[in-house]
Coordinates of C-alpha atoms in Angstrom, one line a residue:
X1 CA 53.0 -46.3 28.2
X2 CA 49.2 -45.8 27.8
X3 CA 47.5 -48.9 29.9
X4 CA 44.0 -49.3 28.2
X5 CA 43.0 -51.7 30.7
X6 CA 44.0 -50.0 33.8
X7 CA 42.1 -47.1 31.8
X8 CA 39.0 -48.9 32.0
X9 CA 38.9 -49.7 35.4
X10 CA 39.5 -46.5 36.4
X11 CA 37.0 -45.3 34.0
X12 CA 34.5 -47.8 35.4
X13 CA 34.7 -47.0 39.2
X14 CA 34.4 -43.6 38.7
X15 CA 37.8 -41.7 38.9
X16 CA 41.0 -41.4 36.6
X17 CA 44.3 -43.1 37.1
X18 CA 46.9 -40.5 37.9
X19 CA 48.8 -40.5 34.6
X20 CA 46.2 -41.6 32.0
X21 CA 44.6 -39.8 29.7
X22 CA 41.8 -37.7 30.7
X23 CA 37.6 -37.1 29.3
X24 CA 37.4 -34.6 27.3
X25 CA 35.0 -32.7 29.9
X26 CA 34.4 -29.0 28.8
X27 CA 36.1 -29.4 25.7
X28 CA 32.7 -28.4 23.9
X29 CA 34.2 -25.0 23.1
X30 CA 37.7 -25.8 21.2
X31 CA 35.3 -28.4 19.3
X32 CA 33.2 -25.8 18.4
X33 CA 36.1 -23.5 17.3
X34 CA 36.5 -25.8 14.6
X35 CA 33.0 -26.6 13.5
X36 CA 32.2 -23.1 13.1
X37 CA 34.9 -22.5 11.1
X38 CA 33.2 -24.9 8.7
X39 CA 29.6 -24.2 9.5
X40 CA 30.1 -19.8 8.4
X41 CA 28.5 -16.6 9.1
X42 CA 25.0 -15.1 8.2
X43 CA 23.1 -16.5 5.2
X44 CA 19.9 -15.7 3.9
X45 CA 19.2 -17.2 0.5
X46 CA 15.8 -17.0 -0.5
X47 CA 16.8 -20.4 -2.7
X48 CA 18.2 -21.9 0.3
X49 CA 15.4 -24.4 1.4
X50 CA 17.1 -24.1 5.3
X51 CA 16.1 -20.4 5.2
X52 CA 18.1 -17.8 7.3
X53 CA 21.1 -19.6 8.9
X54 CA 23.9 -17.9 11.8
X55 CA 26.8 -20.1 12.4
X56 CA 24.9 -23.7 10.9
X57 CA 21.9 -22.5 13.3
X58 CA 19.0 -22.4 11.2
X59 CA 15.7 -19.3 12.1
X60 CA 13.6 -22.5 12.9
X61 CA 16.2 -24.4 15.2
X62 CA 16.8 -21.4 16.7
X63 CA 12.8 -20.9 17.8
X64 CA 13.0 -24.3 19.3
X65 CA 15.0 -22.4 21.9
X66 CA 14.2 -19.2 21.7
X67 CA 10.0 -19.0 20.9
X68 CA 9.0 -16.5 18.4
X69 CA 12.7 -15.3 17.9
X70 CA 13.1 -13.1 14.5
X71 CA 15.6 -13.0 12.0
X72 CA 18.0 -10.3 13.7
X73 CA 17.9 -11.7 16.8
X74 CA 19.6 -15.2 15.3
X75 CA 22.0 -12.8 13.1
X76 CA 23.0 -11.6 16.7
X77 CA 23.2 -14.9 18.0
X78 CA 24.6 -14.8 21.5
X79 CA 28.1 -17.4 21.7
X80 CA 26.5 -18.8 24.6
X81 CA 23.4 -19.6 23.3
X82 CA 25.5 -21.1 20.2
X83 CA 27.0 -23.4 22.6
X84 CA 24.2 -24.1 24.0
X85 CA 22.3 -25.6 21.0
X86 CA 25.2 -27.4 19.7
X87 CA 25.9 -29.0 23.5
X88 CA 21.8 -29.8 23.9
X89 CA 21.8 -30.8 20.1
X90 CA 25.3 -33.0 19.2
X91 CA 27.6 -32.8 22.3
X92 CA 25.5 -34.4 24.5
X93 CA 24.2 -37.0 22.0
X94 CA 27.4 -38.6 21.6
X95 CA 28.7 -38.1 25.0
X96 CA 30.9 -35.5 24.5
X97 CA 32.1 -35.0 28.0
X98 CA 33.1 -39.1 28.0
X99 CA 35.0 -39.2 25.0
X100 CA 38.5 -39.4 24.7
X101 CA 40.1 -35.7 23.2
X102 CA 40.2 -35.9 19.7
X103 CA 37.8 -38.9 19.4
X104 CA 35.1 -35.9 20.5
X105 CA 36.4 -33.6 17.9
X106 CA 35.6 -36.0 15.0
X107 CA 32.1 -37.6 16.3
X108 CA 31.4 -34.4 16.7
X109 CA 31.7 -32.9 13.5
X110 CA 30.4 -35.7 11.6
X111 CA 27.2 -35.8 13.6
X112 CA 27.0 -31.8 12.5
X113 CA 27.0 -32.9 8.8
X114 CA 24.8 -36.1 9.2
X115 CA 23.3 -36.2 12.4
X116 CA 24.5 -37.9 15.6
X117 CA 22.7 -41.2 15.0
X118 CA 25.0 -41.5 11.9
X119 CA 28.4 -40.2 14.0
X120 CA 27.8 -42.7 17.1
X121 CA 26.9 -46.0 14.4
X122 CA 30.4 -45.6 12.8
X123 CA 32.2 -44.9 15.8
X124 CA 30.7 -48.3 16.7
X125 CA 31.2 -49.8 13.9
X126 CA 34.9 -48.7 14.2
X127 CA 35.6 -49.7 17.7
X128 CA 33.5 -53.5 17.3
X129 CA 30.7 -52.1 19.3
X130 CA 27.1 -53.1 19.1
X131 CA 25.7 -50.6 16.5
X132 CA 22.5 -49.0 17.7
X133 CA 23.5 -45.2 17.4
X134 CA 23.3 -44.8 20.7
X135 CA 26.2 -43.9 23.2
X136 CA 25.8 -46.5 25.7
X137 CA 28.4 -48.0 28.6
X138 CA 29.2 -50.8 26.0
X139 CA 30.4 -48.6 22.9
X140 CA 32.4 -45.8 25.9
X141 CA 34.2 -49.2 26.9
X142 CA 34.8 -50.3 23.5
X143 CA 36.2 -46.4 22.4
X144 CA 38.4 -45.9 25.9
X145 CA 40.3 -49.4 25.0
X146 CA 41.0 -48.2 21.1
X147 CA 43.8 -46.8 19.6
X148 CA 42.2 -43.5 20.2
X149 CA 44.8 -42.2 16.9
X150 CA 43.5 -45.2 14.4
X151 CA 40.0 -44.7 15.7
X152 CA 39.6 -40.9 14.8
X153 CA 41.2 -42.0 11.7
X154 CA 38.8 -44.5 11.0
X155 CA 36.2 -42.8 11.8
X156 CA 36.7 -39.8 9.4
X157 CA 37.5 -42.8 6.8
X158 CA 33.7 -44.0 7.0
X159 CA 32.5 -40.3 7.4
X160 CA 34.1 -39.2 4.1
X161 CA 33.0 -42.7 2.2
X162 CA 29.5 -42.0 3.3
X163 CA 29.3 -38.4 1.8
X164 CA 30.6 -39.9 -1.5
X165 CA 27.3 -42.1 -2.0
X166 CA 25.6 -38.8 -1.2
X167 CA 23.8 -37.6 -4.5
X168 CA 25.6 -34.1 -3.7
X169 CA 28.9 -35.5 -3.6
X170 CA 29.8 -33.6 -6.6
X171 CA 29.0 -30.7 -6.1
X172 CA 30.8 -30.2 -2.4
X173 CA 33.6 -33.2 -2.8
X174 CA 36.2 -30.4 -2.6
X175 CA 35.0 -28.8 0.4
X176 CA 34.0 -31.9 2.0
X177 CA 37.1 -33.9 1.6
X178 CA 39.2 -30.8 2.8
X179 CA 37.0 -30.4 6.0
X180 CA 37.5 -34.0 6.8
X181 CA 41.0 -34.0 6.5
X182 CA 41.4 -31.1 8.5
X183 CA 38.8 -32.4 11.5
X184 CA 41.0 -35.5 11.3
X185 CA 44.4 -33.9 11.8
X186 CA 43.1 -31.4 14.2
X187 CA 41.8 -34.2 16.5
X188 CA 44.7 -36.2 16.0
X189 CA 46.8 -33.2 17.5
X190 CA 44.3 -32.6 19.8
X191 CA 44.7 -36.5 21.2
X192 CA 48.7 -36.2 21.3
X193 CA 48.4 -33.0 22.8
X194 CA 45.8 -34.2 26.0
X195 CA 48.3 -38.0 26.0
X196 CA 50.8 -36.0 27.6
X197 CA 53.7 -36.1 24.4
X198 CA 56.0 -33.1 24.5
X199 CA 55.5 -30.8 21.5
X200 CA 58.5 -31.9 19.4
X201 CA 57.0 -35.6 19.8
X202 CA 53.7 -34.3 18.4
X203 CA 55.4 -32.0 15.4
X204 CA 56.9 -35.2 14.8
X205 CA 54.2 -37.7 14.9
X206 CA 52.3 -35.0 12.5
X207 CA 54.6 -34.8 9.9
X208 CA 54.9 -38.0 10.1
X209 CA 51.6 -38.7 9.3
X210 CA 51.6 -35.9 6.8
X211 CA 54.3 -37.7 4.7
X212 CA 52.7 -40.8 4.8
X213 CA 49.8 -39.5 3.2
X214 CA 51.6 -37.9 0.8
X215 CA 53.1 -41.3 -0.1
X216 CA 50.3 -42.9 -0.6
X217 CA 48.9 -39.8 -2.6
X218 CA 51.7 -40.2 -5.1
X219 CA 51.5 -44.4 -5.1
X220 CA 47.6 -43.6 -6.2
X221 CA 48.6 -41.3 -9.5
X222 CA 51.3 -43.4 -10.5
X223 CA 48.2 -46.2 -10.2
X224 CA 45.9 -44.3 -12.0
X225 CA 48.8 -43.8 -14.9
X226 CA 49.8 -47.6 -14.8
X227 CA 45.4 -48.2 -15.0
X228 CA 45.4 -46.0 -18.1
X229 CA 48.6 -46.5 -20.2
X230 CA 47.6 -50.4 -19.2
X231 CA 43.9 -50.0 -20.8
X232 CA 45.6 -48.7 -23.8
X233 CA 47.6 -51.7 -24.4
X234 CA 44.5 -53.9 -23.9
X235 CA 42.6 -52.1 -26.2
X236 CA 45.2 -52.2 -28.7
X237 CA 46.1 -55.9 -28.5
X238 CA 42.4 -56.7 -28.8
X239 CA 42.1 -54.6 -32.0
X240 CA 45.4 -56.2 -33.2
X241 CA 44.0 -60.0 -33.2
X242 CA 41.6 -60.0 -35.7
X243 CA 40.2 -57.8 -38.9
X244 CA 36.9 -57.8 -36.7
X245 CA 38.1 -56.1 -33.5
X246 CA 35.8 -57.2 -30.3
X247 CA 34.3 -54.1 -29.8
X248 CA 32.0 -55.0 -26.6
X249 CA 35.0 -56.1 -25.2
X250 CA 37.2 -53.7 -25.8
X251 CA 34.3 -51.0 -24.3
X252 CA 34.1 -53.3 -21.4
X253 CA 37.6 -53.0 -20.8
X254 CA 37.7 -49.1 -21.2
X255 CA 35.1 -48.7 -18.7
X256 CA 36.6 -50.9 -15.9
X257 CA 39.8 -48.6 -16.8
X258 CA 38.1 -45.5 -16.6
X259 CA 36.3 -46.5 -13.3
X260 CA 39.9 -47.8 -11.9
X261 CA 41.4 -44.4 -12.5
X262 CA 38.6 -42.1 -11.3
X263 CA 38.9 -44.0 -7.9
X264 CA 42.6 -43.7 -7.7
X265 CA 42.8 -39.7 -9.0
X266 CA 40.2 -39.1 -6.1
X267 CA 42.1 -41.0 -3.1
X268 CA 45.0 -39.7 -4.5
X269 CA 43.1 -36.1 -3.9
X270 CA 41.7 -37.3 -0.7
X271 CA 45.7 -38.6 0.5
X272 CA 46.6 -34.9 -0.8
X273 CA 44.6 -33.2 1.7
X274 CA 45.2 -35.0 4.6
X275 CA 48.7 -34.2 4.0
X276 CA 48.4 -30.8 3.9
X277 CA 45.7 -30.6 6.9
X278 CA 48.7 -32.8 9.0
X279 CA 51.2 -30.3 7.5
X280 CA 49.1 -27.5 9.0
X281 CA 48.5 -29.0 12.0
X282 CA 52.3 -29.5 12.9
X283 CA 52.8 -25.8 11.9
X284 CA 50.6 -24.8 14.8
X285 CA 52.4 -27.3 17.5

């Protein structure tokens, strides 16, 4: 059994108990696996405001390194010096090298999207740690006693609810909600895998967590058809009481139904996702 307190201590003096669950030191590389698989290739869209772009790296983040470096030489982009700037520029923010496996994975990616600030706030905010953005002593404590499992699920939770207030939101909900699920169930496996479970435990544990999404996918359309079939009766019955049919109530009514349903058809699209992205990740167990 995992002993977060014994953990801690260890954690805190400097070494870690035989046994426990390790840093997630030199992990920068299979994180980065994943966000590049996000992040693409070569782009160079004149209507792109970022300008030429190699694997997320943009022509003028890339001169912060690299002085006076030209187009070609970012579409040739070394992988070392791509590790580089994302260590220097979001693994070390957040303290990659101190964070639990999995828990790196997702503040990790999220501070590639939004920033690092952003990443390391709701991290705190998840764990109950002062939130300043920063990636202090207090908020490693706070993340090393977590359930590291609920808090990369969290996490992603807060990530995905932020990009929905984004003004963009339309245009990339798809891609974004699939990229969060899949960060989430890829850290999730990575966090079983570095705890030590055998791999049937961790297929197990996966699908598990696939179905439950799937559940609660299902419980959120059969919601959005109770919301609507339920806004029709109202309607109706208010129409039905008199010759002169309230009809700012019965607009006021339809739009709290309307608004009901659009939240449930996306979670229920959201749920979808994550099942398939825990689905995929068992596969590869």
């Amino acid at each position: 059994m995992f002993d977060a307190a014994n953990y801690c201590r260890g954690w805190l003096s400097g070494f870690t108990p035989t046994g426990i669950i390790t840093m997630a030191s030199g992990n920068l590389a299979a994180c980065l696996k994943t966000v590049l698989a996000y992040e693409g290739g070569w782009s160079d869209n004149p209507k792109d405001p970022g300008g030429a772009t190699m694997k997320g790296i943009t022509l003028a983040t890339f001169r912060r390194y690299k002085p006076g470096a030209t187009k070609t030489q970012l579409r040739n982009i070394a992988q070392s010096d791509v590790e580089h700037i994302y260590g220097v520029g979001f693994w070390d923010p957040i303290r990659g090298n101190d964070l639990p496996f999995g828990v790196d994975l997702a503040t990790m990616d999220y501070g590639v999207n939004s920033g690092p600030s952003r990443a390391v706030k709701d991290l705190q905010r998840v764990v109950g740690a002062a939130v300043d953005g920063q990636m202090g002593p207090g908020t490693l404590k706070a993340v090393i006693l977590a359930d590291n499992k609920a808090t990369i699920q969290k996490l992603c939770a807060r990530r995905l609810s932020f990009m929905q207030g984004l003004k963009i939101w339309k245009t990339f909900k798809r891609g974004w909600s699939r990229r969060v699920a899949d960060v989430e169930a890829k850290a999730v496996a990575m966090w079983l895998a570095h705890a030590g479970m055998p791999a049937p435990s961790r297929q197990s544990e996966l699908n598990a967590e696939a179905n439950k999404a799937q559940d609660q996918a299902q419980a959120q359309t059969k919601g959005a058809g109770t919301a609507a079939g339920g806004g029709v009766a109202a309607g109706g019955g208010n129409a039905a009481v008199s010759a002169e049919p309230n009809w700012w109530l019965i607009a006021g009514i339809t739009a709290v139904v309307v608004v009901v349903i659009a939240i449930l058809v996306i979670k229920s699209r959201q749920h979808k996702d994550r099942s398939a992205a825990y689905k995929a990740a068992a596969a590869t167990v």
